[in-house]
Coordinates of C-alpha atoms in Angstrom, one line a residue:
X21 CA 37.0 -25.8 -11.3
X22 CA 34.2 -26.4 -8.4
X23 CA 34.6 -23.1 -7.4
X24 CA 34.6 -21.4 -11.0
X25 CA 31.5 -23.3 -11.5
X26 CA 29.8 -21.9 -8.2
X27 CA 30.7 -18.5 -9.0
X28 CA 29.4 -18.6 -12.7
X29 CA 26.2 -20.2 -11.1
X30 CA 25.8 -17.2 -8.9
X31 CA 26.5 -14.8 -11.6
X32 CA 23.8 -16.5 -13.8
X33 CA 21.4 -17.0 -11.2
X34 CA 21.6 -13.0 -10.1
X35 CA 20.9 -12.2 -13.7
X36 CA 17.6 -14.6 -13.6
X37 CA 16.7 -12.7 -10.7
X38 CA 16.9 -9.4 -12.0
X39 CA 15.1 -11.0 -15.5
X40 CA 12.2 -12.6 -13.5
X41 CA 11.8 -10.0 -11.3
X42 CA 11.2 -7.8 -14.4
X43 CA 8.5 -10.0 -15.6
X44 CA 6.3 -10.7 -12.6
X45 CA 3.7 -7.9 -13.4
X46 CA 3.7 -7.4 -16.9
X47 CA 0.6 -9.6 -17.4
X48 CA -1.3 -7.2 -15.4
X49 CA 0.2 -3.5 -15.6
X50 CA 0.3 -3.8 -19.6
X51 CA -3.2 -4.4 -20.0
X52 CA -5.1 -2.5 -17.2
X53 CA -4.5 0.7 -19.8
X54 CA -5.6 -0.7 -22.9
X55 CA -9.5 -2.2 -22.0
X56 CA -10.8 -0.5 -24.2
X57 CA -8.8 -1.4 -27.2
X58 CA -8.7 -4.9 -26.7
X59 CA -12.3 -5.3 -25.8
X60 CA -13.2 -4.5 -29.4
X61 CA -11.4 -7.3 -30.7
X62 CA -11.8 -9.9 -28.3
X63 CA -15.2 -10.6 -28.2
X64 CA -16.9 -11.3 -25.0
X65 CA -14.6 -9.3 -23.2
X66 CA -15.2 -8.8 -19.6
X67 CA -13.2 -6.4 -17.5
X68 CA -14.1 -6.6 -14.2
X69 CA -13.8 -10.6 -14.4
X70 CA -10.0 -9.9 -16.2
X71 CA -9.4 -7.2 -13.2
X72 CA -10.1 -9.9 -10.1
X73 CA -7.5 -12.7 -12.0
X74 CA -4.2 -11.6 -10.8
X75 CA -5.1 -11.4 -7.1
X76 CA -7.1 -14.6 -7.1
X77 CA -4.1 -16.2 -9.2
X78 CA -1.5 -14.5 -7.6
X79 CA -2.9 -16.3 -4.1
X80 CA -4.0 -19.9 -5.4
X81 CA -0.7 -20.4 -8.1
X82 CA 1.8 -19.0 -5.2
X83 CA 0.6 -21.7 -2.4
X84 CA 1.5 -24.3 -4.9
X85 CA 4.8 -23.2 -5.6
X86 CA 6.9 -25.1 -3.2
X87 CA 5.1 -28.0 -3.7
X88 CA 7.2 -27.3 -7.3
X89 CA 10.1 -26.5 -5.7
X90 CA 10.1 -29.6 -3.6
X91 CA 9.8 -31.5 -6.6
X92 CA 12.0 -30.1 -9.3
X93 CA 14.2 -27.9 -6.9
X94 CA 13.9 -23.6 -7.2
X95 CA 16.1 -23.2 -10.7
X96 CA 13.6 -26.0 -12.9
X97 CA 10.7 -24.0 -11.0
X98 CA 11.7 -20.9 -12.1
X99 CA 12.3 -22.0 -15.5
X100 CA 9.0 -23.3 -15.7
X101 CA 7.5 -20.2 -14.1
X102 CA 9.0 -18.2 -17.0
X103 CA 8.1 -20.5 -19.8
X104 CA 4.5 -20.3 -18.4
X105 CA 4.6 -16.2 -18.5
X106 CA 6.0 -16.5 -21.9
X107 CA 3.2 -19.0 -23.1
X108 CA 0.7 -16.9 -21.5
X109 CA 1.5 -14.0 -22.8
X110 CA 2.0 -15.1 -26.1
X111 CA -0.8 -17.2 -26.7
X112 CA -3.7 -14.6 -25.2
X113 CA -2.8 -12.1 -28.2
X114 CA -4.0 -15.2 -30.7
X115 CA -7.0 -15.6 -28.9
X116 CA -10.2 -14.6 -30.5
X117 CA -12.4 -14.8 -27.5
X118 CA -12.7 -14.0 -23.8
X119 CA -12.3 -17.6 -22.4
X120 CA -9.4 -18.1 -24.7
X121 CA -7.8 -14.1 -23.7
X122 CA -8.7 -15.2 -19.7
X123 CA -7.4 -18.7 -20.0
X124 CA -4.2 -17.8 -21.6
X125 CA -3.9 -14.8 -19.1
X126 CA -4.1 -17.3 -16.1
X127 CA -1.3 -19.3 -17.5
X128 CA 1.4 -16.2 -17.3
X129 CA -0.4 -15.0 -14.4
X130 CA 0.7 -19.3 -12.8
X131 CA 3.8 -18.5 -13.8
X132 CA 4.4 -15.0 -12.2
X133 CA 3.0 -16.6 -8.7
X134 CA 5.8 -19.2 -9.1
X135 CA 8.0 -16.2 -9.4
X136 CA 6.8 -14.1 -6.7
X137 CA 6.7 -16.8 -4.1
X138 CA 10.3 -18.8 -5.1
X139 CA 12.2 -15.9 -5.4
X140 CA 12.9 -14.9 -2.3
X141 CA 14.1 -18.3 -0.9
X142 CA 16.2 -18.8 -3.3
X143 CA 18.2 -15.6 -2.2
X144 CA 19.3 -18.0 1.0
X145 CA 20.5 -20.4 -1.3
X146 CA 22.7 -18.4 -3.4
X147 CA 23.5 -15.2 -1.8
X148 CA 23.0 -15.8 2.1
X149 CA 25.6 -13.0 2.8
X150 CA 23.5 -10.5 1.0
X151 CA 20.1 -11.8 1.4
X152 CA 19.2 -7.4 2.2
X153 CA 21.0 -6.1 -0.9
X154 CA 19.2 -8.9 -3.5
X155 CA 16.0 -8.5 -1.7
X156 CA 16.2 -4.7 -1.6
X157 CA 16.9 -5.1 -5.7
X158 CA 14.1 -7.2 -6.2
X159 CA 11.7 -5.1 -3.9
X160 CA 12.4 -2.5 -6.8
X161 CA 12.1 -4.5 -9.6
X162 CA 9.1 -5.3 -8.9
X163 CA 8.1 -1.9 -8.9
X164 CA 9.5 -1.3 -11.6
X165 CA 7.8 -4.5 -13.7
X166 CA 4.5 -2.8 -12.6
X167 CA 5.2 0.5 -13.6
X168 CA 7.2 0.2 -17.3
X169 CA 4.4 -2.1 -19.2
X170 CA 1.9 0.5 -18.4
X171 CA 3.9 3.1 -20.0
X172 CA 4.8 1.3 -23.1
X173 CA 1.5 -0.2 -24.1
X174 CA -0.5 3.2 -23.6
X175 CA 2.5 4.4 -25.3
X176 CA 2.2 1.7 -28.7
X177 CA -1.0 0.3 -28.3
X178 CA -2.4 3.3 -31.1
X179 CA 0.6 2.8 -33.4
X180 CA 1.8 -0.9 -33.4
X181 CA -1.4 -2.2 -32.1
X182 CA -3.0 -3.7 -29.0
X183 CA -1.5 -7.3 -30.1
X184 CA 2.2 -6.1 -30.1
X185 CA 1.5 -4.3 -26.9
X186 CA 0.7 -7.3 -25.1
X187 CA 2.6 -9.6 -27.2
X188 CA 6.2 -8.1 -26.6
X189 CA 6.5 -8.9 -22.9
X190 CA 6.1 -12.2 -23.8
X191 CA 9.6 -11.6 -25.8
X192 CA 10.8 -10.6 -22.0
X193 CA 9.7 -13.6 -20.1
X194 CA 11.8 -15.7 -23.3
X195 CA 15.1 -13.5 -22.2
X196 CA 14.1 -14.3 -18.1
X197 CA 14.3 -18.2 -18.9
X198 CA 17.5 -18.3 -20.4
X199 CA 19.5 -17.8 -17.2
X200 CA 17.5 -20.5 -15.4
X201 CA 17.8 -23.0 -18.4
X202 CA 21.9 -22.3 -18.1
X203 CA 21.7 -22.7 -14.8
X204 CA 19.8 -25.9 -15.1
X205 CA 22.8 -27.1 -17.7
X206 CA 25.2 -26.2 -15.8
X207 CA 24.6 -27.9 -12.5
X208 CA 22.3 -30.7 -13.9
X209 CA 23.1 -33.1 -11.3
X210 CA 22.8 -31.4 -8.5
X211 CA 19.8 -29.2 -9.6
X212 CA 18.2 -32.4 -11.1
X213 CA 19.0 -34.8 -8.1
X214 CA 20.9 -33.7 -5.2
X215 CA 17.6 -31.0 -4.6
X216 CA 14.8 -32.5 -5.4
X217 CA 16.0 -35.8 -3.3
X218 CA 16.7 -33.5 -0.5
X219 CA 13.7 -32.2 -0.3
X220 CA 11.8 -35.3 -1.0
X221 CA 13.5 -37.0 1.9
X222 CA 12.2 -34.1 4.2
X223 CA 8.9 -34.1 2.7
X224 CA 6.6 -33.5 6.2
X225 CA 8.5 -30.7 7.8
X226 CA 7.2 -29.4 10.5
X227 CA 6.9 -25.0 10.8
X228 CA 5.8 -22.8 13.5
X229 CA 2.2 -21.8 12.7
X230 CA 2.3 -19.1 15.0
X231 CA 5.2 -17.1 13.1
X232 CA 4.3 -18.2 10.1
X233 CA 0.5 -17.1 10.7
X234 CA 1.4 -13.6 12.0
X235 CA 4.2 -13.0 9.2
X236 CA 1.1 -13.7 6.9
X237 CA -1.1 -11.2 8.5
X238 CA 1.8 -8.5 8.6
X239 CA 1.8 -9.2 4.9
X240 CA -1.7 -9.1 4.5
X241 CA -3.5 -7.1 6.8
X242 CA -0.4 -4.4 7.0
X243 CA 0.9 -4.1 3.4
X244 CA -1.7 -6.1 0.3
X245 CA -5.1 -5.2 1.7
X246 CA -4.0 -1.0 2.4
X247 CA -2.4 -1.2 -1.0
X248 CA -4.6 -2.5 -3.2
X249 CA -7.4 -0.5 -1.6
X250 CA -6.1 2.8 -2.4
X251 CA -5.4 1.6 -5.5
X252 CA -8.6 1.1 -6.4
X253 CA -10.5 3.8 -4.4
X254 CA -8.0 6.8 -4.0
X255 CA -8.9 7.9 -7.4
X256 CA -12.5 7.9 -7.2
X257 CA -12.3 9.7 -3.6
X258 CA -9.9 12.3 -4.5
X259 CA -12.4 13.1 -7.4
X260 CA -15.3 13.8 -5.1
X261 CA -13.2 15.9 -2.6
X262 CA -12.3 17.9 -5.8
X263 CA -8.8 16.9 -7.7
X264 CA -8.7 17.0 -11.9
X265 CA -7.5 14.1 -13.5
X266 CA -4.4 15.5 -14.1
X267 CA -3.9 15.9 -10.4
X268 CA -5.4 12.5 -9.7
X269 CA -2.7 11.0 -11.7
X270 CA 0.6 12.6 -10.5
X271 CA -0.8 11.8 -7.2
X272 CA -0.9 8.1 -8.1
X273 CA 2.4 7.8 -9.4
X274 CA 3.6 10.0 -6.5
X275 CA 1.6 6.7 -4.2
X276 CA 4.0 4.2 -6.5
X277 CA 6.8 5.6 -7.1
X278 CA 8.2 7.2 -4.0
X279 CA 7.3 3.4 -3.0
X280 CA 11.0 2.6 -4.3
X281 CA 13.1 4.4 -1.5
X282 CA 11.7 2.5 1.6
X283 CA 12.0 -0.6 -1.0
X284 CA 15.6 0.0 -0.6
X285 CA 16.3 0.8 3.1
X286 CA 14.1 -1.5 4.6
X287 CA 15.7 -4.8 3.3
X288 CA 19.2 -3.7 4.4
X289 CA 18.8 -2.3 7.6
X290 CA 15.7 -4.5 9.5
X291 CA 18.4 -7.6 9.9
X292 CA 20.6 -5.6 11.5
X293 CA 18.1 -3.7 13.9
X294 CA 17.9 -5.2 17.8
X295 CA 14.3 -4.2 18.0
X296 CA 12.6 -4.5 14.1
X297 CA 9.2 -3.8 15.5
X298 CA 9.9 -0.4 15.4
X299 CA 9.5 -0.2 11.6
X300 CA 6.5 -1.8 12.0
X301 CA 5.6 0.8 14.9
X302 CA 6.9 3.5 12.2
X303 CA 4.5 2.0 9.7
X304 CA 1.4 2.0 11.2
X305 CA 1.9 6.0 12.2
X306 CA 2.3 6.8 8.7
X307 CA -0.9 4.5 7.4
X308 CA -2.9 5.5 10.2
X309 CA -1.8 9.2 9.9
X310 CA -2.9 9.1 5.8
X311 CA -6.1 7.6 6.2
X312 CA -6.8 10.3 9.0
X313 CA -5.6 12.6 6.6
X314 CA -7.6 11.9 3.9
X315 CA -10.7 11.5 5.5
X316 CA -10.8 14.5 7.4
X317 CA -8.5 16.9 5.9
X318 CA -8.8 16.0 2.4
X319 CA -7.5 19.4 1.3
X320 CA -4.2 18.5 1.8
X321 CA -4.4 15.3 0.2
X322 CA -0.5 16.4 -1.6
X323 CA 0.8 15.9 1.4
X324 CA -0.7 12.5 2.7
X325 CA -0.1 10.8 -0.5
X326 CA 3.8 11.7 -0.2
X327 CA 3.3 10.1 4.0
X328 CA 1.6 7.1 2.6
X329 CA 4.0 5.8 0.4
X330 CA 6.5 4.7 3.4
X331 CA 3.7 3.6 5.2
X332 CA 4.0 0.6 2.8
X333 CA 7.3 -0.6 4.2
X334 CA 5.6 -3.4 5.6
X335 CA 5.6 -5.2 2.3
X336 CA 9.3 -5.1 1.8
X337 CA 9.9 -5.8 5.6
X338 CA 8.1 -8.9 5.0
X339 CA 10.0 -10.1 2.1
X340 CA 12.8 -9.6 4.2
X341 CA 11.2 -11.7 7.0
X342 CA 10.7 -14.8 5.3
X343 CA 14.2 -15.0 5.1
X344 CA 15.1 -13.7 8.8
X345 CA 12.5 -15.6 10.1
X346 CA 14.1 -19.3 8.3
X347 CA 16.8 -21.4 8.2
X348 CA 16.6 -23.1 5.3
X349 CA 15.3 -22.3 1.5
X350 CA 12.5 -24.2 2.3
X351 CA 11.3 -22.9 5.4
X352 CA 11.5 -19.2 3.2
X353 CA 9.5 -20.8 0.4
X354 CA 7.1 -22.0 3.3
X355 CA 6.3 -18.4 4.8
X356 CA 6.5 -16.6 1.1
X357 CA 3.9 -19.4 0.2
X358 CA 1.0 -18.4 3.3
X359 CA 2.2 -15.0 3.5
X360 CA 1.0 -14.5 -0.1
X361 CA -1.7 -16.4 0.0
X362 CA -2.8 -14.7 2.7
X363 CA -2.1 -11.7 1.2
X364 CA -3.4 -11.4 -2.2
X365 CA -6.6 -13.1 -0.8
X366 CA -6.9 -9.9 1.7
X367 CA -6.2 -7.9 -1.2
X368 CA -9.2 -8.9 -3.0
X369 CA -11.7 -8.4 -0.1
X370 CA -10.0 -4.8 1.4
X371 CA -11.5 -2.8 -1.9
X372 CA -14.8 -5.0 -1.3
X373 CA -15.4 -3.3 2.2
X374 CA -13.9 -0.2 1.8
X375 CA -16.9 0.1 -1.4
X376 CA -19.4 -1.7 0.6
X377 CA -18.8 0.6 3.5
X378 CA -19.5 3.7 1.3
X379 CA -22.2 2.2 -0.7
X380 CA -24.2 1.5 2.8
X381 CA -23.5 4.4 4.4
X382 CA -23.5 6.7 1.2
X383 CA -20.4 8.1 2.4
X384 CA -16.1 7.6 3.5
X385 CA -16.6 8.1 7.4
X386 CA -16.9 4.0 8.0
X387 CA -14.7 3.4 4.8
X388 CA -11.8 5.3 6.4
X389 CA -13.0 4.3 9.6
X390 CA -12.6 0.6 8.4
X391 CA -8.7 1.4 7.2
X392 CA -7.3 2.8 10.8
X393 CA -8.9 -0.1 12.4
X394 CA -6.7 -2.5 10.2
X395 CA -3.9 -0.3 10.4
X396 CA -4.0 -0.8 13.9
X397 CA -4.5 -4.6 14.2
X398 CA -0.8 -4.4 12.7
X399 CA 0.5 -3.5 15.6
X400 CA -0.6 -7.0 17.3
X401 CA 0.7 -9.3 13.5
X402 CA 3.8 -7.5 13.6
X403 CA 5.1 -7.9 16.9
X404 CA 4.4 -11.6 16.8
X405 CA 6.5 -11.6 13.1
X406 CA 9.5 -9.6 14.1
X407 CA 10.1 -11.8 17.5
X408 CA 13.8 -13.5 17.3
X409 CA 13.1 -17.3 16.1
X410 CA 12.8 -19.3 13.0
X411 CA 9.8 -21.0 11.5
X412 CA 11.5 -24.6 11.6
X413 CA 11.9 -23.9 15.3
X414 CA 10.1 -27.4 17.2
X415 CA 6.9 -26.9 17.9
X416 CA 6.9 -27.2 21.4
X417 CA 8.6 -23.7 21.7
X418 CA 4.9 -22.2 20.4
X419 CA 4.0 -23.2 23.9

């Protein structure tokens, strides 16, 4: 009976992932289409203020997460996070104004942080045989819950309305709490108590800095900050170097989508690799290669969006590493905590510099100069991250 309990847990908890997952970027991706539409009924809107949210969230909501874990254990969290995305999500379509739209927005945005940091500790937990197959799953989720919302609100916002566009994911998060309320029923006692007194008994635990600092950085430095600066300025470059709009965009969803395959591979294979840093090597090529590219061939600008894409494999590598790199749930919720931290705060101030850089110099040459640099500094975060060890490794061995 034990038994037929654990494996039902495990069946439910996989389907939570797979739900959550789904619903970690749907606060963001369904909207960024539809400004336009939902500024003329929200009044006050402001998108430039609604664009920085997610990162800023994102990084403040995520270093509080195991501080939820370590009270409630991962499966109350991640209800919780859910019921916030849904409460978000449904509440900002009601609001009339811009403080009500932001403030609601925040509150799915809290909840989406929870996800994205407690997710991938809890793979230890439940499926610490196949931590590289569920993390390799819900490395393309994610993709996945950036990409769909996108589609569909562009797609209804002119029919059903801006409200339903919004309002339906909200409907998703609902479906992504049910597995993690079952759960929670099902294993009451040991969710309710045997966790949270666990943890509470180990409440000062004591982590490597050093690791946990350069797993961080490899997450920041190598993966957010390159990311979410192309994002933001590939377009407007490619459209000075001369690309149509049409071209612009294929090339964008070329930048995300082929994003999926290295998504994939990485998870399964760096735990089994004697010498990791070589993805990492591998990695910085490719980033370092595009940005050359770019900046001095721009002509063939096909061609170094289809090498960038891979050069991102430092993001999933990561996700993978806060589980290689602990021995305990905890000590994964630990790193995922900093690393995204770390990393959506980077995120926020890479497109800063790359603009600033052009503004001042009223060209790319520093911009793209700016991007090699960091692609380079990798090197030093990533061999420091993918060095045998675990965060809850004594101190002392730092020295």
């Amino acid at each position: 009976m034990i038994q037929r309990n654990r494996l039902r847990g495990t069946a439910i908890v996989f389907v939570g992932v797979i739900l959550s997952s789904l619903n970690l970027r749907a606060a963001v991706t369904s909207l960024s289409d539809i400004f336009n539409s939902v500024a003329s009924s929200v009044h006050g809107f402001d998108i430039s203020m609604i664009g920085t949210l997610p990162l800023i969230s994102f990084a403040i909501f995520g270093l509080l997460a195991p501080l939820l874990a370590r009270r409630f254990g991962y499966e109350i969290s991640l209800l919780i996070s859910m019921i916030f995305v849904t409460l978000g999500l449904g509440l900002r379509i009601l609001a009339p104004t811009f403080i009500g739209f932001a403030t609601s927005t925040i509150v799915a945005l809290a909840g989406m942080a929870f996800g994205n940091t407690l997710l991938p500790p809890l793979f230890k937990k439940y499926f610490p045989d196949h931590i590289g197959m569920v993390t390799a799953i819900y490395a393309v989720l994610l993709a996945v819950s950036a990409g769909t919302p996108s589609i569909i609100s562009s797609d209804t916002v002119n029919t059903l309305g801006w409200r339903f566009s919004l309002g339906i994911w909200a409907i998703v998060g609902l479906v992504a709490a049910l597995p993690w309320l079952m759960q929670t029923v099902l294993n009451r006692q040991e969710v309710t108590v045997k966790i949270s007194d666990k943890t509470r008994n180990s409440s000062h635990p004591h982590y490597q800095m050093k690791m946990t600092i350069s797993i961080a950085l490899l997450f920041g430095v190598g993966g957010m900050l390159p990311m979410y600066t192309m994002i933001n300025w590939l377009p407007s470059y490619l459209a000075t170097v001369g690309f149509s709009g049409h071209n612009i965009g294929t090339m964008m969803f070329l930048y995300n989508i082929l994003g999926i395959g290295h998504s994939i591979i990485v998870p399964l294979v760096i735990g089994r690799m004697k010498h990791p840093y070589y993805l990492i090597v591998l990695a910085v090529f490719l980033q370092t290669l595009t940005f050359i590219g770019f900046w001095l061939v721009p002509g063939l600008s096909w061609a170094w969006v289809v090498i960038a894409a891979p050069g991102l494999l430092t993001v999933p590598a990561a996700f993978q590493l806060f589980n290689l790199r602990s021995k305990t749930a905890g000590g994964a919720a630990f790193l995922s905590s900093i690393a995204q931290f770390v990393g959506y705060m980077l995120a926020t101030l890479g497109p800063l510099v790359f603009g600033w850089l052009k503004d001042w110099t009223g060209n790319y040459n520093f911009s793209f100069a700016f991007m090699i640099l960091i692609s380079l500094l990798t090197l030093t975060f990533g061999f420091t991250a993918t060095l045998p060890g675990y965060v809850e490794d004594s101190q002392s061995k730092e020295r």
